[in-house]
Amino acid sequence: MGERLKLDPDVGMACVLGISVDASIKIKQAWTQIHRKELGKHECRAKEPYRQWVVQRVKDIKLPYNVDVQVPSSKLEPVYASKEEVEALKATIAPLTKENEDLRSKLQALNIEHAKLKRKSEEDIEDLKERRKKAKIEENLNDKYQDNLSQADMRLTSLRKPIEIDKK
């Protein structure tokens, strides 16, 4: 009872990741081989040789890893502009902001109108369905009425024949 069950860390990792033990061992070995001189110092951001090496290892081991992750460039140059350019840009911001607000209000009005039209369309569809249902009921009643009339007419003609024969 005092014994503790010891699990191999590779098996535990394989269970957690849902992969085979062999793949788990390959992953562990891959991460132990990362430290190479040609890859440069390990910083927070990965350098291109290191990234290429990781991508190649991922392909070799066949891990489900998105290789096409774009790394943003680390060197962004500041953009310098003259005061005239800044003032011109600020001057264009004001009309664009007003135009944006106008377009948003038009969009909102169009959305409201669209909702009203959609609701009216749904009501019209329901009304049309109800009218078709009533028309079908009327048609069925007319057919039934016509059948009853034709049957009554046949009975009357069958009754008239003996009477006409008796009169003659």
Backbone as numpy.savetxt, mean C-alpha at the origin, in Angstrom:
# Nx Ny Nz CAx CAy CAz Cx Cy Cz
20.69 -31.43 39.76 19.87 -30.25 39.76 20.74 -29.00 39.76
21.95 -29.10 40.33 22.84 -27.97 40.38 23.54 -27.73 39.06
23.43 -28.66 38.12 24.10 -28.48 36.84 23.35 -27.46 36.00
24.11 -26.69 35.28 23.52 -25.71 34.38 23.75 -26.17 32.95
22.78 -25.97 32.15 22.88 -26.34 30.75 23.70 -25.27 30.03
24.78 -25.68 29.39 25.62 -24.74 28.66 25.32 -24.87 27.17
25.07 -23.76 26.56 24.82 -23.75 25.12 26.01 -23.16 24.41
26.29 -23.70 23.26 27.33 -23.15 22.41 26.84 -21.80 21.91
27.64 -20.74 21.99 27.17 -19.43 21.55 26.79 -19.41 20.07
27.46 -20.23 19.25 27.12 -20.28 17.83 25.71 -20.83 17.64
25.36 -21.85 18.41 24.03 -22.44 18.31 22.99 -21.43 18.78
23.28 -20.74 19.89 22.36 -19.73 20.41 22.13 -18.61 19.42
23.22 -18.14 18.80 23.09 -17.07 17.81 22.31 -17.57 16.60
22.55 -18.80 16.19 21.84 -19.36 15.05 20.35 -19.44 15.34
20.00 -19.81 16.57 18.58 -19.90 16.94 17.93 -18.52 16.93
18.64 -17.52 17.44 18.09 -16.18 17.49 17.91 -15.61 16.09
18.91 -15.82 15.22 18.83 -15.29 13.87 18.01 -16.16 12.93
17.74 -17.38 13.32 16.97 -18.28 12.47 17.77 -18.79 11.29
19.07 -19.00 11.49 19.93 -19.50 10.41 20.61 -20.77 10.88
21.34 -21.41 9.97 22.01 -22.65 10.33 23.23 -22.36 11.20
23.70 -23.39 11.89 24.87 -23.24 12.76 26.11 -22.94 11.93
26.22 -23.57 10.75 27.38 -23.30 9.88 27.42 -21.83 9.47
26.27 -21.28 9.12 26.22 -19.87 8.74 26.58 -18.99 9.94
26.14 -19.39 11.12 26.47 -18.63 12.33 27.97 -18.62 12.57
28.60 -19.77 12.36 30.07 -19.85 12.54 30.76 -18.99 11.50
30.29 -19.01 10.26 30.88 -18.18 9.20 30.75 -16.70 9.54
29.60 -16.32 10.08 29.40 -14.92 10.47 30.38 -14.52 11.56
30.52 -15.39 12.55 31.43 -15.10 13.66 32.86 -14.97 13.15
33.26 -15.86 12.26 34.61 -15.79 11.71 34.79 -14.53 10.87
33.76 -14.15 10.13 33.85 -12.96 9.30 34.09 -11.72 10.15
33.39 -11.63 11.28 33.55 -10.45 12.12 34.88 -10.46 12.86
35.49 -11.60 13.04 36.81 -11.61 13.68 37.89 -11.21 12.69
37.62 -11.29 11.40 38.62 -10.96 10.39 38.48 -9.53 9.87
37.67 -8.74 10.48 37.44 -7.38 9.99 38.66 -6.50 10.19
39.39 -6.67 11.26 40.49 -5.78 11.61 41.67 -6.03 10.69
41.78 -5.26 9.65 42.90 -5.35 8.72 43.51 -3.97 8.57
44.79 -3.94 8.32 45.48 -2.66 8.22 45.01 -1.86 7.01
44.76 -2.51 5.87 44.40 -1.77 4.66 43.01 -1.14 4.75
42.24 -1.53 5.73 40.90 -0.98 5.87 40.89 0.33 6.65
41.99 0.71 7.23 42.06 1.97 7.94 41.57 1.85 9.37
41.64 2.97 10.11 41.18 2.98 11.48 39.67 2.81 11.52
39.20 2.22 12.63 37.77 2.02 12.78 37.17 3.26 13.42
36.40 3.98 12.62 35.71 5.17 13.11 34.21 4.90 13.08
33.45 5.89 13.43 32.00 5.72 13.44 31.46 5.48 12.03
32.06 6.11 11.05 31.59 5.89 9.68 32.58 4.99 8.96
32.05 4.16 8.12 32.86 3.18 7.42 33.49 3.81 6.19
34.76 3.49 5.97 35.43 3.96 4.77 35.12 3.00 3.64
35.37 3.45 2.43 34.97 2.70 1.25 35.61 1.32 1.16
36.92 1.13 1.44 37.47 -0.23 1.36 36.79 -1.18 2.35
36.51 -0.67 3.55 35.84 -1.49 4.55 34.44 -1.85 4.08
33.73 -0.89 3.54 32.38 -1.14 3.05 32.40 -2.17 1.93
33.34 -2.03 1.01 33.44 -3.01 -0.09 33.72 -4.40 0.46
34.59 -4.47 1.47 34.92 -5.77 2.05 33.69 -6.39 2.72
32.93 -5.56 3.47 31.72 -6.07 4.12 30.72 -6.54 3.08
30.55 -5.78 2.01 29.61 -6.16 0.96 30.03 -7.49 0.35
31.31 -7.65 0.09 31.80 -8.91 -0.49 31.57 -10.08 0.47
31.83 -9.87 1.76 31.61 -10.93 2.74 30.13 -11.29 2.84
29.28 -10.30 2.77 27.84 -10.56 2.83 27.42 -11.40 1.64
27.97 -11.09 0.45 27.63 -11.88 -0.73 28.18 -13.30 -0.61
29.39 -13.44 -0.06 29.98 -14.77 0.09 29.17 -15.63 1.05
28.77 -15.06 2.17 28.05 -15.82 3.20 26.56 -15.90 2.86
26.09 -15.06 1.94 24.69 -15.02 1.51 23.76 -14.61 2.65
24.10 -13.49 3.27 23.25 -12.95 4.33 22.16 -12.07 3.72
21.00 -11.99 4.35 19.96 -11.09 3.85 20.28 -9.65 4.25
21.08 -8.97 3.46 21.57 -7.64 3.79 21.44 -6.79 2.53
20.89 -5.61 2.66 20.74 -4.72 1.52 22.09 -4.08 1.24
22.66 -4.44 0.11 24.01 -4.00 -0.22 24.00 -2.61 -0.81
22.90 -2.18 -1.39 22.84 -0.92 -2.11 22.55 0.28 -1.23
22.97 0.24 0.01 22.75 1.36 0.92 23.69 2.49 0.51
23.14 3.65 0.25 23.94 4.79 -0.16 24.45 5.53 1.07
25.72 5.70 1.13 26.34 6.41 2.25 26.48 7.87 1.84
25.94 8.79 2.63 26.08 10.20 2.26 27.53 10.64 2.32
27.87 11.55 1.45 29.25 12.01 1.42 29.56 12.77 2.70
30.73 12.51 3.24 31.10 13.08 4.53 31.61 14.51 4.41
32.04 14.91 3.22 32.60 16.25 3.05 31.61 17.13 2.30
30.94 18.00 3.02 30.03 18.95 2.40 30.69 20.33 2.44
30.81 20.91 1.28 31.41 22.24 1.19 30.35 23.29 1.50
30.68 24.29 2.30 29.71 25.35 2.55 29.50 26.18 1.28
28.29 26.64 1.09 27.97 27.46 -0.07 27.95 28.91 0.37
28.72 29.71 -0.32 28.79 31.13 0.00 27.95 31.89 -1.01
27.21 32.86 -0.51 26.38 33.68 -1.38 26.51 35.14 -0.95
26.37 36.01 -1.92 26.46 37.44 -1.60 25.16 37.89 -0.94
25.21 39.07 -0.33 24.03 39.61 0.34 22.90 39.85 -0.65
23.26 40.27 -1.87 22.24 40.51 -2.89 21.51 39.22 -3.23
22.27 38.12 -3.36 21.65 36.83 -3.67 20.73 36.38 -2.53
21.19 36.58 -1.29 20.39 36.19 -0.13 19.09 37.01 -0.09
19.20 38.31 -0.33 18.01 39.17 -0.33 17.06 38.78 -1.46
17.62 38.45 -2.62 16.77 38.04 -3.75 16.05 36.73 -3.41
16.75 35.81 -2.79 16.13 34.54 -2.41 15.05 34.76 -1.35
15.32 35.63 -0.39 14.31 35.93 0.63 13.10 36.59 0.00
13.34 37.44 -1.02 12.23 38.10 -1.70 11.37 37.09 -2.46
11.99 36.05 -2.99 11.20 35.04 -3.72 10.48 34.09 -2.76
10.98 33.98 -1.54 10.34 33.08 -0.56 8.94 33.58 -0.21
8.77 34.88 -0.02 7.47 35.43 0.40 6.36 35.13 -0.61
6.54 35.42 -1.91 5.45 35.08 -2.85 5.22 33.57 -2.96
6.30 32.81 -2.88 6.15 31.36 -2.96 5.38 30.82 -1.76
5.63 31.40 -0.58 4.90 30.99 0.62 3.41 31.31 0.47
3.11 32.51 -0.06 1.71 32.89 -0.27 1.06 31.97 -1.30
1.78 31.68 -2.38 1.25 30.77 -3.41 1.00 29.38 -2.82
1.91 28.94 -1.97 1.76 27.63 -1.32 0.49 27.60 -0.46
0.27 28.65 0.31 -0.94 28.73 1.15 -2.20 28.75 0.28
-2.16 29.52 -0.82 -3.32 29.56 -1.73 -3.60 28.18 -2.32
-2.55 27.51 -2.75 -2.72 26.17 -3.33 -3.24 25.18 -2.30
-2.77 25.30 -1.07 -3.26 24.41 -0.01 -4.75 24.65 0.26
-5.16 25.93 0.28 -6.58 26.22 0.52 -7.43 25.73 -0.65
-6.93 25.88 -1.89 -7.66 25.36 -3.05 -7.76 23.84 -2.97
-6.67 23.20 -2.56 -6.68 21.75 -2.42 -7.70 21.31 -1.38
-7.75 22.02 -0.27 -8.71 21.68 0.77 -10.15 21.85 0.26
-10.39 22.95 -0.47 -11.73 23.17 -1.02 -12.08 22.07 -2.02
-11.12 21.68 -2.85 -11.36 20.61 -3.82 -11.60 19.27 -3.12
-10.88 19.03 -2.04 -11.09 17.79 -1.28 -12.50 17.76 -0.68
-12.96 18.89 -0.18 -14.32 18.96 0.38 -15.34 18.73 -0.72
-15.13 19.38 -1.88 -16.05 19.19 -3.01 -16.04 17.74 -3.48
-14.85 17.15 -3.52 -14.73 15.74 -3.93 -15.50 14.84 -2.97
-15.39 15.11 -1.67 -16.11 14.30 -0.68 -17.62 14.44 -0.87
-18.09 15.67 -1.13 -19.52 15.88 -1.36 -19.99 15.12 -2.59
-19.22 15.24 -3.68 -19.60 14.56 -4.92 -19.57 13.04 -4.75
-18.60 12.57 -4.00 -18.52 11.13 -3.76 -19.73 10.65 -2.96
-20.08 11.41 -1.93 -21.25 11.06 -1.11 -22.52 11.08 -1.96
-22.66 12.12 -2.82 -23.84 12.21 -3.69 -23.86 11.05 -4.67
-22.71 10.71 -5.20 -22.62 9.58 -6.13 -23.04 8.28 -5.45
-22.57 8.08 -4.23 -22.95 6.87 -3.48 -24.45 6.85 -3.21
-25.02 8.03 -2.87 -26.46 8.11 -2.65 -27.22 7.81 -3.94
-26.72 8.36 -5.07 -27.36 8.10 -6.36 -27.30 6.63 -6.73
-26.18 6.00 -6.43 -26.04 4.57 -6.72 -27.04 3.77 -5.89
-27.15 4.12 -4.61 -28.12 3.43 -3.74 -29.55 3.66 -4.25
-29.85 4.90 -4.65 -31.18 5.21 -5.18 -31.45 4.41 -6.45
-30.45 4.33 -7.32 -30.59 3.57 -8.56 -30.83 2.09 -8.27
-30.08 1.55 -7.31 -30.28 0.14 -6.93 -31.70 -0.09 -6.42
-32.18 0.84 -5.60 -33.52 0.71 -5.04 -34.57 0.81 -6.15
-34.38 1.74 -7.09 -35.32 1.88 -8.20 -35.33 0.62 -9.07
-34.15 0.08 -9.33 -34.07 -1.15 -10.12 -34.78 -2.30 -9.41
-34.60 -2.35 -8.10 -35.25 -3.40 -7.31 -36.77 -3.26 -7.41
-37.27 -2.02 -7.26 -38.71 -1.77 -7.36 -39.21 -2.09 -8.77
-38.44 -1.71 -9.79 -38.84 -1.98 -11.17 -38.90 -3.49 -11.42
-37.96 -4.22 -10.87 -37.96 -5.68 -11.03 -39.18 -6.28 -10.35
-39.51 -5.77 -9.14 -40.69 -6.26 -8.42 -41.95 -5.97 -9.25
-42.04 -4.74 -9.80 -43.19 -4.39 -10.63 -43.27 -5.28 -11.86
-42.13 -5.52 -12.49 -42.09 -6.38 -13.67 -42.56 -7.79 -13.33
-42.09 -8.30 -12.19 -42.52 -9.63 -11.76 -44.03 -9.66 -11.49
-44.54 -8.60 -10.85 -45.98 -8.52 -10.58 -46.78 -8.42 -11.88
-46.27 -7.62 -12.84 -46.96 -7.51 -14.13 -46.97 -8.85 -14.85
-45.82 -9.55 -14.83 -45.77 -10.87 -15.47 -46.76 -11.82 -14.81
-46.79 -11.80 -13.48 -47.70 -12.67 -12.74 -49.16 -12.30 -13.07
-49.44 -11.00 -13.12 -50.79 -10.51 -13.44 -51.18 -10.95 -14.85
-50.23 -10.79 -15.79 -50.51 -11.20 -17.18 -50.77 -12.71 -17.25
-49.96 -13.49 -16.53 -50.17 -14.94 -16.51 -51.55 -15.28 -15.95
-51.92 -14.63 -14.86 -53.23 -14.88 -14.25 -54.37 -14.48 -15.19
-54.18 -13.34 -15.89 -55.20 -12.90 -16.85 -55.34 -13.89 -18.00
-54.20 -14.36 -18.50 -54.27 -15.31 -19.62 -54.91 -16.63 -19.17
-54.60 -17.06 -17.94 -55.22 -18.28 -17.42 -56.73 -18.08 -17.24
-57.11 -16.93 -16.71 -58.53 -16.64 -16.52 -59.24 -16.57 -17.87
-58.58 -15.96 -18.85 -59.15 -15.87 -20.19 -59.35 -17.26 -20.79
-58.36 -18.14 -20.59 -58.48 -19.51 -21.10 -59.63 -20.23 -20.42
-59.77 -20.04 -19.13 -60.87 -20.70 -18.41 -62.23 -20.18 -18.90
-62.29 -18.87 -19.09 -63.55 -18.30 -19.58 -63.89 -18.82 -20.97
-62.88 -18.87 -21.82 -63.16 -19.39 -23.17 -63.55 -20.85 -23.12
-62.91 -21.59 -22.21 -63.29 -23.01 -22.09 -64.71 -23.15 -21.54
-65.12 -22.23 -20.66 -66.49 -22.26 -20.13 -67.50 -21.76 -21.17
-67.12 -20.83 -22.02 -68.02 -20.28 -23.03 -68.34 -21.30 -24.12
-67.37 -22.12 -24.44 -67.59 -23.09 -25.51 -68.78 -24.00 -25.21
-68.89 -24.60 -24.00 -70.07 -25.44 -23.74 -71.36 -24.63 -23.75
-71.30 -23.39 -23.30 -72.50 -22.56 -23.27 -72.94 -22.24 -24.70
-71.98 -21.91 -25.56 -72.30 -21.61 -26.95 -72.84 -22.85 -27.65
-72.30 -24.00 -27.29 -72.78 -25.24 -27.89 -74.22 -25.49 -27.45
-74.50 -25.20 -26.18 -75.86 -25.39 -25.66 -76.84 -24.43 -26.33
-76.43 -23.24 -26.64 -77.30 -22.24 -27.26 -77.63 -22.64 -28.69
-76.78 -23.30 -29.34 -77.00 -23.66 -30.73 -77.87 -24.82 -30.79
